[in-house]
XYZ file of C-alpha atoms in Angstrom:
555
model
C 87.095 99.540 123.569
C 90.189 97.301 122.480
C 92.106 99.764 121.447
C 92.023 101.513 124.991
C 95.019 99.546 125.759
C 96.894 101.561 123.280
C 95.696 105.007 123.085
C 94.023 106.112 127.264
C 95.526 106.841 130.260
C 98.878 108.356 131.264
C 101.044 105.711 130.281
C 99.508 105.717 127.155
C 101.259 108.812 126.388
C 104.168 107.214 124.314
C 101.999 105.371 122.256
C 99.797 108.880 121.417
C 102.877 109.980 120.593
C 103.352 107.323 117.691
C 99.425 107.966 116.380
C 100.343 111.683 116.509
C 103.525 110.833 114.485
C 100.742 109.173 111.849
C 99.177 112.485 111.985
C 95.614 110.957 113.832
C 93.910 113.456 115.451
C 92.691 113.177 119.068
C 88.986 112.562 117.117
C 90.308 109.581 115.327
C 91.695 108.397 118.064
C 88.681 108.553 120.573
C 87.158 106.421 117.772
C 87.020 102.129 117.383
C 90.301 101.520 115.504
C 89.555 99.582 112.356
C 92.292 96.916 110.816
C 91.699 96.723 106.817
C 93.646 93.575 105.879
C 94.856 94.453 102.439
C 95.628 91.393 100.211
C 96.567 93.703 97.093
C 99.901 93.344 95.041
C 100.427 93.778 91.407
C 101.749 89.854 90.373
C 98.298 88.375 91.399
C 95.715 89.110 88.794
C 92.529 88.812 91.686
C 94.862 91.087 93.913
C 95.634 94.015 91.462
C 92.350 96.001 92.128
C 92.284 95.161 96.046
C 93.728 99.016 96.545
C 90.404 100.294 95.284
C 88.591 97.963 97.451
C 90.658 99.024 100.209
C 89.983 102.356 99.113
C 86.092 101.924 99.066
C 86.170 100.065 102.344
C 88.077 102.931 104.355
C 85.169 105.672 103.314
C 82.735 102.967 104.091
C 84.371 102.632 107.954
C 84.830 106.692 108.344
C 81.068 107.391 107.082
C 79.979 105.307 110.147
C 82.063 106.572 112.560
C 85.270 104.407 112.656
C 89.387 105.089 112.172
C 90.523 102.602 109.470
C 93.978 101.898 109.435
C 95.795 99.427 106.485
C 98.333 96.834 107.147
C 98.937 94.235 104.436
C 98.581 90.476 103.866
C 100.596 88.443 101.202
C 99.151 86.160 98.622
C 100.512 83.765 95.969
C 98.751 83.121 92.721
C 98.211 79.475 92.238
C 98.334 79.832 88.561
C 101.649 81.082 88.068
C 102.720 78.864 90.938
C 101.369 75.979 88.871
C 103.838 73.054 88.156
C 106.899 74.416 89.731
C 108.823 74.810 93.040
C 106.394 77.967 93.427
C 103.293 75.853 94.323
C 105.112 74.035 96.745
C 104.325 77.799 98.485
C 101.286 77.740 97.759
C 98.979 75.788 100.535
C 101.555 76.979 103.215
C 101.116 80.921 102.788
C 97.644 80.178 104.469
C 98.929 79.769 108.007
C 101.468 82.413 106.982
C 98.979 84.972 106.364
C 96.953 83.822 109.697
C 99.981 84.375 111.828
C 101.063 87.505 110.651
C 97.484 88.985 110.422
C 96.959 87.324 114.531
C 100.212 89.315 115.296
C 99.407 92.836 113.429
C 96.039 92.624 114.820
C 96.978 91.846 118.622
C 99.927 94.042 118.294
C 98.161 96.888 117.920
C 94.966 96.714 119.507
C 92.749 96.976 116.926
C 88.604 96.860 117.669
C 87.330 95.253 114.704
C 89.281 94.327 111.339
C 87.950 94.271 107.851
C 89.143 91.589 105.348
C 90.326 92.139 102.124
C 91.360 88.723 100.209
C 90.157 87.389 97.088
C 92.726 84.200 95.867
C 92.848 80.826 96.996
C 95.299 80.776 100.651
C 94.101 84.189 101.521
C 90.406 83.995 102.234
C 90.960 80.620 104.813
C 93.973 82.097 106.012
C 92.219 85.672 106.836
C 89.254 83.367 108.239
C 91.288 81.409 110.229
C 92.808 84.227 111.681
C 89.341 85.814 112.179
C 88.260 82.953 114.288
C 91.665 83.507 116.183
C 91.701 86.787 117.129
C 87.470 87.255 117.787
C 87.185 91.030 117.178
C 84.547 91.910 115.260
C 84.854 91.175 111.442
C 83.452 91.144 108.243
C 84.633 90.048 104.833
C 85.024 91.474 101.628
C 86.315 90.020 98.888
C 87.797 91.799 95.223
C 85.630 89.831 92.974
C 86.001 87.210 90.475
C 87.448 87.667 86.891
C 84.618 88.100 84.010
C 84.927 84.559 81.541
C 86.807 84.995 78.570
C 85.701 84.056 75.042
C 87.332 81.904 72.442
C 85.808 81.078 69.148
C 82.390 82.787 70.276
C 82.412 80.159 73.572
C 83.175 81.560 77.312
C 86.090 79.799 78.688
C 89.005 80.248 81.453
C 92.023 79.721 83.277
C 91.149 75.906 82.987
C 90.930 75.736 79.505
C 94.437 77.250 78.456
C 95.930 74.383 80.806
C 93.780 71.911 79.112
C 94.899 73.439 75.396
C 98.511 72.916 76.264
C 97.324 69.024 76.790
C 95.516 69.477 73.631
C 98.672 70.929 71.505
C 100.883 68.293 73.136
C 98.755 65.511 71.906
C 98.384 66.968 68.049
C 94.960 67.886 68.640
C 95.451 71.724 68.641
C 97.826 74.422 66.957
C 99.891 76.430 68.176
C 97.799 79.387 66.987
C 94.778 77.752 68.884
C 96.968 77.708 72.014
C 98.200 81.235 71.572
C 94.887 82.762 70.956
C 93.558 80.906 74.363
C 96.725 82.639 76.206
C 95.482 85.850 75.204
C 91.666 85.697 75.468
C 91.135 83.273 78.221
C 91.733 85.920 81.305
C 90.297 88.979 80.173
C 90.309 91.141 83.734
C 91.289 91.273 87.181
C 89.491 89.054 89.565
C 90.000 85.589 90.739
C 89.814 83.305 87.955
C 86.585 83.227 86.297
C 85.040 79.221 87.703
C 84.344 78.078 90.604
C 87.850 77.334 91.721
C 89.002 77.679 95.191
C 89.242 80.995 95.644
C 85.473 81.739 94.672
C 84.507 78.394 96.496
C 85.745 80.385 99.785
C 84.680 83.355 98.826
C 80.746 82.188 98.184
C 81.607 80.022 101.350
C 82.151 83.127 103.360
C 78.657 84.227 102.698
C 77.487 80.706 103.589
C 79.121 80.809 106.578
C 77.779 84.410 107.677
C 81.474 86.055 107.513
C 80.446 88.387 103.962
C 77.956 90.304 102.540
C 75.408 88.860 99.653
C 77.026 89.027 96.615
C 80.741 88.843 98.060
C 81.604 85.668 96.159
C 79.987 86.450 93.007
C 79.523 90.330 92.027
C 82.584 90.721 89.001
C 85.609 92.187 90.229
C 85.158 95.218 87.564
C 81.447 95.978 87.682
C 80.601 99.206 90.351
C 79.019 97.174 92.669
C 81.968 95.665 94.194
C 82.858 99.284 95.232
C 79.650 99.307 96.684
C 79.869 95.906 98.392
C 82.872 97.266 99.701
C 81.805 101.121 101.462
C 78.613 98.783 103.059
C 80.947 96.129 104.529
C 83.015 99.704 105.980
C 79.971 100.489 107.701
C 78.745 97.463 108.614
C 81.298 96.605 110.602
C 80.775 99.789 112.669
C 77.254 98.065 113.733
C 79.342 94.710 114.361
C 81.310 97.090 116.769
C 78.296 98.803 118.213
C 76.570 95.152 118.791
C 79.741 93.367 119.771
C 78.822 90.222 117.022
C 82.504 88.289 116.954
C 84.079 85.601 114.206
C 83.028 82.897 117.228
C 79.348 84.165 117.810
C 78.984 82.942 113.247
C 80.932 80.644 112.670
C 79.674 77.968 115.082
C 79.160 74.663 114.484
C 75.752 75.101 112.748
C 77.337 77.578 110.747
C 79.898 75.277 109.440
C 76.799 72.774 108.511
C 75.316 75.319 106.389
C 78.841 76.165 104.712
C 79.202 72.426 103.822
C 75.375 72.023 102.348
C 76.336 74.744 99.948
C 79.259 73.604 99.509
C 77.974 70.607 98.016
C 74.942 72.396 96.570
C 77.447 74.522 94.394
C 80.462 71.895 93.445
C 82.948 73.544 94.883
C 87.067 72.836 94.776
C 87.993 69.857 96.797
C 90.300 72.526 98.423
C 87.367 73.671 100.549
C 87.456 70.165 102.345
C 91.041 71.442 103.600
C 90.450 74.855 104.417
C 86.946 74.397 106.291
C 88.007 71.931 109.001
C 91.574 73.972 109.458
C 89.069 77.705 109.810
C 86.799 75.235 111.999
C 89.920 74.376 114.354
C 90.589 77.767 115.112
C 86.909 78.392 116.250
C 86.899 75.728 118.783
C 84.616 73.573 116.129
C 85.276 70.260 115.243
C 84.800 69.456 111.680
C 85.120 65.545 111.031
C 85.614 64.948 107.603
C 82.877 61.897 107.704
C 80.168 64.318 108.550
C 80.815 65.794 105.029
C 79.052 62.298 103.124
C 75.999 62.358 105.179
C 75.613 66.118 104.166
C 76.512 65.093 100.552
C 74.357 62.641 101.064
C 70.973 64.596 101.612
C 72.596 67.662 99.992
C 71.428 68.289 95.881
C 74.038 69.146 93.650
C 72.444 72.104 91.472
C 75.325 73.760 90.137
C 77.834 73.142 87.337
C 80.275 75.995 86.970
C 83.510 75.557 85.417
C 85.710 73.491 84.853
C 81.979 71.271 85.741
C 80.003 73.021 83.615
C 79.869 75.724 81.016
C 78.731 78.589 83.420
C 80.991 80.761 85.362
C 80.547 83.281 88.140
C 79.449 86.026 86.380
C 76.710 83.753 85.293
C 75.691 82.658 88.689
C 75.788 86.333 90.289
C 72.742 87.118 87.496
C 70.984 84.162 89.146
C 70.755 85.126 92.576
C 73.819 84.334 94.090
C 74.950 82.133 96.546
C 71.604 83.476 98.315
C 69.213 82.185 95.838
C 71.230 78.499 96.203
C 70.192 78.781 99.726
C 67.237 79.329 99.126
C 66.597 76.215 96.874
C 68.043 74.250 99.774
C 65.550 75.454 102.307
C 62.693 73.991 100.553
C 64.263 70.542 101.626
C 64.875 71.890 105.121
C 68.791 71.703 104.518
C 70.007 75.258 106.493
C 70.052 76.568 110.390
C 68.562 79.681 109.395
C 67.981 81.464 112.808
C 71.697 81.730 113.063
C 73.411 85.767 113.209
C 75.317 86.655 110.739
C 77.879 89.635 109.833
C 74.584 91.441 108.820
C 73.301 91.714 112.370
C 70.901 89.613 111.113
C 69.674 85.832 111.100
C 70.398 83.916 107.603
C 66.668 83.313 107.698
C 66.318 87.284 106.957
C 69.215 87.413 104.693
C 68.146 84.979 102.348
C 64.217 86.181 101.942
C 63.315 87.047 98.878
C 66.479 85.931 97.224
C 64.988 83.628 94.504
C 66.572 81.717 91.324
C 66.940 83.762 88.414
C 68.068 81.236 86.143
C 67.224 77.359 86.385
C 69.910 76.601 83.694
C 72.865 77.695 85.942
C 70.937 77.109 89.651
C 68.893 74.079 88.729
C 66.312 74.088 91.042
C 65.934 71.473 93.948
C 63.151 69.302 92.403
C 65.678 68.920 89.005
C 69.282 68.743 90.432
C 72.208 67.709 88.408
C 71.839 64.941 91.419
C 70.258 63.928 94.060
C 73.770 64.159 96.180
C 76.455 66.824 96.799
C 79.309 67.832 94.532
C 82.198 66.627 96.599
C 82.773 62.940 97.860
C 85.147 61.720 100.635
C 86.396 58.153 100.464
C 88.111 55.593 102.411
C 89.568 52.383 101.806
C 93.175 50.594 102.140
C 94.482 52.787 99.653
C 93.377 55.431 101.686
C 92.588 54.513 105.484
C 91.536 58.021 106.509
C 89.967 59.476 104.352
C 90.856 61.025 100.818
C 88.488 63.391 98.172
C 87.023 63.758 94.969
C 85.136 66.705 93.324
C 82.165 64.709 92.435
C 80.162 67.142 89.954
C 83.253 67.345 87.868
C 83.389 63.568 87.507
C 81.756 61.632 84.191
C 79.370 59.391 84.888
C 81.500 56.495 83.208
C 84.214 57.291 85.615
C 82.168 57.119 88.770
C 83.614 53.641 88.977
C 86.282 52.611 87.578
C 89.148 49.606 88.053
C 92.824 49.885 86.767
C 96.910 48.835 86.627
C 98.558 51.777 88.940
C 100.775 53.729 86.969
C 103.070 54.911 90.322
C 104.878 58.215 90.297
C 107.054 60.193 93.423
C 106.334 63.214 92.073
C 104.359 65.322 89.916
C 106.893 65.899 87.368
C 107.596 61.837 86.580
C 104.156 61.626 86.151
C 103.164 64.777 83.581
C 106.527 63.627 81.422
C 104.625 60.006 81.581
C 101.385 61.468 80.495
C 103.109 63.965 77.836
C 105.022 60.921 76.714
C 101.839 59.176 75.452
C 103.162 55.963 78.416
C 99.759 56.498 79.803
C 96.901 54.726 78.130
C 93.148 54.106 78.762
C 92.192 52.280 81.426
C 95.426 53.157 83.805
C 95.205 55.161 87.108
C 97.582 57.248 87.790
C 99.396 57.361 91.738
C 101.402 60.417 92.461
C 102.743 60.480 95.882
C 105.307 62.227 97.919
C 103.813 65.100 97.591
C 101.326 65.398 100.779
C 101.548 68.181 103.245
C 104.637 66.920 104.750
C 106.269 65.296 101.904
C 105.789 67.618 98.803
C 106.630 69.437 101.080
C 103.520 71.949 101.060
C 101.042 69.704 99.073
C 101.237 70.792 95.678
C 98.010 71.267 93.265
C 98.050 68.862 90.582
C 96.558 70.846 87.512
C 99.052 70.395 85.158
C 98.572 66.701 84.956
C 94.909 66.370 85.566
C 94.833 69.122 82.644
C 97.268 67.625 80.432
C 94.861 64.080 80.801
C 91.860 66.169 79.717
C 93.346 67.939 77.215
C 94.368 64.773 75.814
C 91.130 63.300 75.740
C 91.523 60.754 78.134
C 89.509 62.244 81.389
C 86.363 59.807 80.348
C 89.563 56.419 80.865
C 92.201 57.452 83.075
C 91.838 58.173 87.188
C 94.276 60.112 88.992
C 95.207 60.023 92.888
C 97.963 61.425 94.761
C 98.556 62.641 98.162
C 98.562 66.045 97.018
C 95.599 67.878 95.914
C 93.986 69.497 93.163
C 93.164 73.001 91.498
C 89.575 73.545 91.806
C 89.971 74.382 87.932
C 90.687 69.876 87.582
C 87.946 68.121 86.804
C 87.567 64.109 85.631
C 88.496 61.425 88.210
C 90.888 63.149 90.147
C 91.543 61.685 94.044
C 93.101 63.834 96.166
C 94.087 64.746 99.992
C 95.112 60.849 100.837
C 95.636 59.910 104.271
C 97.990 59.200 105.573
C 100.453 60.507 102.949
C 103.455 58.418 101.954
C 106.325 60.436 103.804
C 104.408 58.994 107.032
C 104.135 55.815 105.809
C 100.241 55.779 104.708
C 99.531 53.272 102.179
C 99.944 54.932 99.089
C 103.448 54.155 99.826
C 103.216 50.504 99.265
C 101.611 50.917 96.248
C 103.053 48.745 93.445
C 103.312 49.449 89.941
C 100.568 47.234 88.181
C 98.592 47.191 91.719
C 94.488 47.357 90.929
C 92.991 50.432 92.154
C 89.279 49.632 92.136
C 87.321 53.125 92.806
C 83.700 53.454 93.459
C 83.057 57.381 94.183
C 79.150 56.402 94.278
C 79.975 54.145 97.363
C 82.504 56.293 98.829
C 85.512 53.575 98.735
C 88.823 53.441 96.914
C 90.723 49.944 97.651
C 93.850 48.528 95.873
C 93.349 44.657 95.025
C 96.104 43.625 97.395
C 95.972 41.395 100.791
C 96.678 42.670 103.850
C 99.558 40.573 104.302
C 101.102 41.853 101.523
C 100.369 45.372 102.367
C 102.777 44.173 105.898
C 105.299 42.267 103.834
C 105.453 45.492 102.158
C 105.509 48.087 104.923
C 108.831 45.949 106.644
C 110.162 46.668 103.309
C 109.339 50.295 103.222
C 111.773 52.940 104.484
C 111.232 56.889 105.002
C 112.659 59.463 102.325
C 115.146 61.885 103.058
C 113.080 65.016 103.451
C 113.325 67.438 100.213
C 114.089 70.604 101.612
C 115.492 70.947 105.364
C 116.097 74.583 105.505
C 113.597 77.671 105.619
C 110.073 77.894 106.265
C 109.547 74.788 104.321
C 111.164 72.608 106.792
C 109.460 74.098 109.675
C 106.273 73.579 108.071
C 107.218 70.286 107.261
C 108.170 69.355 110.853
C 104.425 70.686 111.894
C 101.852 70.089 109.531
C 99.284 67.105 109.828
C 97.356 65.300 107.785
C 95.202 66.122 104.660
C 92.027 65.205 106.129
C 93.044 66.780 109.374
C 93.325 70.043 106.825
C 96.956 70.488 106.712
C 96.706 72.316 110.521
C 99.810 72.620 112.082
C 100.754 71.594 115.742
C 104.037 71.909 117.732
C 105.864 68.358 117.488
C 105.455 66.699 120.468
């Protein structure tokens, strides 16, 4: 085992020492030590029930014959991040909370680790450090958040940013707003559509890393316990049969993650997180593979903010197993691949139909015949840049317009706020990529305050930065290369046509290249925003977007 490094043998006696000082007994500690990566704290709503998880977990590893020991993970909540400083600490807690879970985990030895995460940063960061560290590991997550219900109609986090666009505009009261506050958020659990955090989380059962149902079963209903004491046990057999982060998530594996990816219209984030968890498995993940998946790839699910179905919804459908399903009857899934079950996603999947064509539309009847997320290119965006396709209107699939040009978010959502954006403009926020934001802020306020005001079906957004999987509309994201390096989004001119065509995968502005030059000899760097902390180091390391934000030493 491992952990033999730390507890056999003679000079081994000063570390029994410190497991006797945790009162272990010799019996626990001839036994595989298991790490439980607790993500639990009491300011993020899909954390606060992680200690029962835990909890459940912990029997689940002693009933099969393992030691589980805790250590803890952080996590931020995107929401109350939202629109402030605080989200610029956001995207950058992910490599954060791989780091510190690689060092706890190599520090000590451990044989196998079992993770706990359920928001946004924490599931790619805890799979990224999976893929690092290669013991034996499975996933479980706390759940997603039941829907609230205003006025009779299931709603959520998405739709109280949207009312605050709503109440700014005239079109809502303030008693409208308030009673969305209070109703829209009714539990614990990651927020109730599928944002990022339940994109990863359905993504880890794609991928082979959880247990059906981890994405979807409710955060309060018993079977999440349950999930929870079987992935304790499981990962005794993972132990037993040596299966390791590297032996899933291959290459295939990542193929099938991005099929249902686009299957189920998940956040645009997922496009950031899946090549960075890729990187650390040795795979590479090219962003252009992701349109010829999209391309064969059905979209058959419209969950909020796409739709008017949320996760609690989908879980009564079959799952993310019944989605997979649908796509095997076009031959879209590896299916003799292992997975955390000990078993191929072949056997995983059988018998895991559709319960419900209204919220998993079935493969002959898809909401289209291609994926939910598009990646496109053009000179406004040489490498690459992304746009949650299922959450687009049709009448905005292409669309041409003056740029409205912003350096940050807060210019812009005072523009939009301000009534100075009208019908027909696209909006350019920039300055606020990985390097430059710094940390790549999520743009929810203003793609919320543009819905809310009822002008999602006329106005396009892009920016550098990226999006809460609760946007929806026209809303580009991830462009690369960002402005702080220079990428063409800094040359952008106010009044500059965008011309966008998301069914042909290109965003271009209508200016010559030898403007774009007269304009880069023109164009000097900004001043970075913040040069002290773990801001600026991140800063100094981080790559591009459509890289996924990875970091690498300076050279």
């Amino acid at each position: 085992m491992r952990s033999d490094a730390v507890k056999k043998g003679v000079q081994q006696a000063p570390h029994r020492s410190l497991f006797n000082a945790l009162g272990m007994t010799g019996e626990e500690m001839s036994k595989p030590l298991v790490g439980i990566v607790s993500s639990y704290n009491e300011i993020v709503p899909g954390h606060m029930n992680l200690d029962k998880i835990v909890d459940a977990v912990r029997l689940g590893v002693a009933a099969a014959g393992g030691t589980p020991l805790v250590f803890p993970a952080i996590a931020v909540c995107d929401g109350i991040a939202m629109g402030h400083t605080g989200m610029k600490y956001s995207l950058v807690t992910r490599d954060l909370i791989a780091d510190s879970t690689e060092a706890m985990a190599m520090a000590h030895g451990f044989d196998a680790l079992v993770m706990v995460p359920n928001c946004d940063k924490n599931v790619p960061g805890l799979l990224m450090a999976a893929a690092r560290v290669n013991v034996p590991t499975i996933f479980v997550s706390g759940g997603p958040m039941l829907a609230g219900k205003v006025g009779g109609k299931k709603t959520s986090l998405s739709s109280v940013f949207e009312a605050v666009g709503s109440y700014a505009s005239g079109d809502m009261s303030l008693e409208m707003l308030e009673e969305f506050e209070r109703k829209a958020c009714p539990t614990c659990g990651s927020c109730s559509g599928m944002y990022t955090a339940n994109s990863m989380n359905c993504l880890t059962e794609a991928l082979g890393m959880g247990l059906r149902g981890n994405g979807t079963i409710p955060a309060v209903y018993s079977a999440r316990i349950q999930l929870a004491k079987m992935a304790g046990m499981q990962i005794m057999d993972l132990v037993k049969k040596d299966i390791r982060p590297r032996d899933i998530m291959t290459k295939d594996a990542f193929m099938n993650a991005l099929a249902v990816d686009m299957a189920l219209g998940c956040s645009t984030n997922s496009m950031l997180h899946l090549p960075a968890i890729a990187h650390e498995a040795g795979v590479d993940l090219n962003l252009g593979i992701a349109n010829e998946i999209s391309a064969k790839t059905p979209n058959l699910c419209h969950l909020a903010p796409a739709g008017n179905t949320y996760m609690e919804d989908l879980d009564e459908a079959g799952g993310v197993y019944a989605v997979m399903n649908e796509l095997l009857k076009k031959d879209l899934l590896r299916t003799d691949l292992i997975t955390c079950t000990g078993k191929t996603v072949e056997e995983n999947i059988a018998g895991c139909h559709n319960q419900n064509p209204d919220v998993i539309r079935p493969v002959e009847d898809p909401y289209s015949e291609t994926g939910g997320i598009a990646v496109l290119k053009g000179n406004l965006a040489p490498d690459t840049c992304v746009v949650k396709r299922s959450a687009v209107l049709p009448d905005m699939m292409k669309h041409e317009g003056p740029a409205r040009v912003f350096d940050c978010e807060e210019d812009a959502i005072a523009a939009i706020k301000g009534g100075r954006i009208v019908p027909g403009d696209v909006v350019v926020i920039r300055y606020e990529g990985p390097k430059g934001g710094p940390g790549m802020r999520e743009m929810l306020n203003p793609t919320s305050a543009i819905a809310g005001m009822g002008l999602d079906s006329t106005v396009a957004l892009i920016t550098d930065g990226r999006f809460s999987g609760a946007s929806r509309g026209a809303s580009i994201g991830h462009v690369s290369p960002e402005a702080a390096v220079g990428g063409n989004i800094a040359l952008v001119n106010e009044g500059d046509l965008i011309k966008i065509d998301i069914d042909a995968n290109t965003i271009n502005m209508d200016v010559t290249d030898e403007e774009l030059a007269a304009r880069r000899k023109q164009w000097t760097p900004r001043e970075p925003k913040i040069t002290t902390g773990y801001l600026a180091r991140y800063a100094s390391m981080v790559t591009s977007g459509n890289r996924g934000a990875i970091l690498e030493v300076p050279k």
